[in-house]
Coordinates of N, CA and C in Angstrom, one line a residue:
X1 N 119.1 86.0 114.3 CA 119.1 85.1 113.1 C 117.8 84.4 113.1
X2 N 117.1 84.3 114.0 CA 116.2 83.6 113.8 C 115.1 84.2 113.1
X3 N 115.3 85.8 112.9 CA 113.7 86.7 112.5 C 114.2 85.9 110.7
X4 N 115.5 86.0 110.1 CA 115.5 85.7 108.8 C 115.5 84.3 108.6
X5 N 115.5 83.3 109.9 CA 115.4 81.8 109.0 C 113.4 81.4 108.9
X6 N 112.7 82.7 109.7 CA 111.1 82.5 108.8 C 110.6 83.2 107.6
X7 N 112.0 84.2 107.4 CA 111.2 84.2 105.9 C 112.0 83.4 104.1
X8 N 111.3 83.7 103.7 CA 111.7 83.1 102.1 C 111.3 83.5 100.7
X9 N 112.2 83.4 100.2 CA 112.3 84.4 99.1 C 111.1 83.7 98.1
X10 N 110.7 84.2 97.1 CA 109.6 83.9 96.4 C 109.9 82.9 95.4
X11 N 111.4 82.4 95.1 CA 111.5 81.2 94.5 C 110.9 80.3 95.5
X12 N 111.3 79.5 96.8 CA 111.1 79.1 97.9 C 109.5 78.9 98.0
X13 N 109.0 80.0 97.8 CA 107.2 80.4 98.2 C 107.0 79.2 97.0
X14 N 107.6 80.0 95.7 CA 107.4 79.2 94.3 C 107.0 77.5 94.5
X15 N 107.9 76.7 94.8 CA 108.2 75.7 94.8 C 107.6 75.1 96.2
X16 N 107.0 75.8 97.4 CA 106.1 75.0 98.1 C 104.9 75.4 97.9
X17 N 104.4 76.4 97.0 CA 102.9 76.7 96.4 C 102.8 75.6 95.3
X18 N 103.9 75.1 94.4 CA 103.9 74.1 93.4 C 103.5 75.2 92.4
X19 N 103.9 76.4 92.2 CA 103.7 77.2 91.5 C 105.1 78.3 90.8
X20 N 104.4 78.7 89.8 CA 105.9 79.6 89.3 C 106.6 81.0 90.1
X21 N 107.6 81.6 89.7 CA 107.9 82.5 90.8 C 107.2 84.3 90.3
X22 N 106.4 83.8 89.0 CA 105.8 84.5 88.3 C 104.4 84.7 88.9
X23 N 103.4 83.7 89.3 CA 102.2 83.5 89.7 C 102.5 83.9 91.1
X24 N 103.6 84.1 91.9 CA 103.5 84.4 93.7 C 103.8 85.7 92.9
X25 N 104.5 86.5 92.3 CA 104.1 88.1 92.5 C 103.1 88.4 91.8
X26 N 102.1 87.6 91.1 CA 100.5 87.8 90.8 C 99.8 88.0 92.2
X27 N 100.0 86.7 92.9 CA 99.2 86.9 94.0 C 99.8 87.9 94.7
X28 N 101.0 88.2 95.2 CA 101.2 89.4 95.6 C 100.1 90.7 95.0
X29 N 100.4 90.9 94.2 CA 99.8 92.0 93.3 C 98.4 92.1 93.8
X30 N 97.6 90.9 93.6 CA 96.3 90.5 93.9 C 96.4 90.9 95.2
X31 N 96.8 91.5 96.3 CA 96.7 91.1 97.7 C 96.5 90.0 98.3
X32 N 96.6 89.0 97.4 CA 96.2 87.7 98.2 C 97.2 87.0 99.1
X33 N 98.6 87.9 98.9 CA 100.0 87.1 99.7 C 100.6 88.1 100.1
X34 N 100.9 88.2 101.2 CA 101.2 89.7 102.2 C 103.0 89.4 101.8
X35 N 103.5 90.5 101.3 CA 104.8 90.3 101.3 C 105.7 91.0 103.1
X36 N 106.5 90.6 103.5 CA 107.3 91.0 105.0 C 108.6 91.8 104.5
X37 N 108.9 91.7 103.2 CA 109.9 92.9 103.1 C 110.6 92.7 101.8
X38 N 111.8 93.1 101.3 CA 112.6 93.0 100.5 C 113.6 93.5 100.4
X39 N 114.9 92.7 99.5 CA 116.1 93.2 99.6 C 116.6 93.0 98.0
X40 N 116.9 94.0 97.9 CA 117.0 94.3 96.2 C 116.4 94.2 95.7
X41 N 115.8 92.9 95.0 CA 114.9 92.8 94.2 C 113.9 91.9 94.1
X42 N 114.3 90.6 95.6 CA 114.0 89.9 96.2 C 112.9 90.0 97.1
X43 N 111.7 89.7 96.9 CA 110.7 89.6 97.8 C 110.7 88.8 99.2
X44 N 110.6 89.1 100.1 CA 110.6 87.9 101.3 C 108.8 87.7 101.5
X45 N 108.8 86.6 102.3 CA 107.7 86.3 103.0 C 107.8 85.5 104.5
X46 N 106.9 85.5 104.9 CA 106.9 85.2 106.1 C 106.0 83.6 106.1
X47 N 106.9 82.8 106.5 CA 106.8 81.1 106.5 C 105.4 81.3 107.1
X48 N 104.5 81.7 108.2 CA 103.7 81.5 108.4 C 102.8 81.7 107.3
X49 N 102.6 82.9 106.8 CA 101.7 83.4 105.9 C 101.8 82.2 104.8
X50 N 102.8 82.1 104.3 CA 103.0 81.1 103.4 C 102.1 79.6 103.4
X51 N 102.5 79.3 104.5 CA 101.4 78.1 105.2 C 100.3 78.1 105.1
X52 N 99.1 79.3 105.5 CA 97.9 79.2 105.6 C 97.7 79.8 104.3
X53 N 98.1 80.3 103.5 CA 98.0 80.7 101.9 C 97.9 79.2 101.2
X54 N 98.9 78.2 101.6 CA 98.4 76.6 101.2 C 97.7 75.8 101.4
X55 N 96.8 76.5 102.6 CA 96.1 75.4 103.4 C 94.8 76.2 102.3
X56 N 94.5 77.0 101.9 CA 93.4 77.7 101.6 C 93.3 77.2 99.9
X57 N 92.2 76.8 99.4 CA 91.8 76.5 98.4 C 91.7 77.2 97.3
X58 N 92.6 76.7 96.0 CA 92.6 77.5 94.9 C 91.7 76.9 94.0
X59 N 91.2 77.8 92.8 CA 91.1 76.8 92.0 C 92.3 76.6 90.9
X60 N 92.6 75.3 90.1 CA 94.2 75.5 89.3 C 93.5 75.2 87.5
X61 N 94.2 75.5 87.2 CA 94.0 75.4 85.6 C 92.7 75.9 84.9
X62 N 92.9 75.5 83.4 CA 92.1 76.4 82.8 C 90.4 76.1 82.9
X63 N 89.8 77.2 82.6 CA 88.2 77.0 83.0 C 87.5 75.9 81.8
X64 N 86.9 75.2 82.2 CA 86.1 74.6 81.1 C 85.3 75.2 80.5
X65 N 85.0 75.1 79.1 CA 83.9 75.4 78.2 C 82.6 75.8 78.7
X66 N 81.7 76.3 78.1 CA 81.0 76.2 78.5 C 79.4 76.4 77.4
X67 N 80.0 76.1 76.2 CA 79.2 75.9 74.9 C 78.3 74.6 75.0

C-alpha cells in the first residue's frame, strides 16, 4: 500500500500545481511531467516528481504586448 499512497491522480497534481486538470495533461504532452502509470483513464503521478515540477519556475499568464 504504500507504492499507491505516492502517487496521485491528475486532479490532485491539478490542485497542488494551482492549475487545471487540462494544463497537467499539456505538460504531460510537453514532456515536462513524467506520468508513473494509469488506470482507465486516470493518469497517476509520482508525489515526488510532482514536487520538484513546483519547485521549478513557470512563467503564468498571458504575454504582454509588445507594440
Amino acid at each position: 500500500m504504500a507504492i499507491v499512497s505516492n502517487l496521485l491522480t491528475c486532479r490532485e497534481v491539478a490542485a497542488i500545481l494551482e492549475v487545471t486538470p487540462g494544463r497537467v495533461r499539456q505538460f504531460v504532452t510537453g514532456n515536462r511531467l513524467p506520468v508513473r502509470g494509469k488506470v482507465g483513464t486516470n493518469l497517476l503521478f509520482d508525489r515526488k516528481d510532482v514536487r520538484a515540477f513546483a519547485k521549478k519556475k513557470r512563467l503564468r499568464g498571458r504575454p504582454k504586448k509588445t507594440s
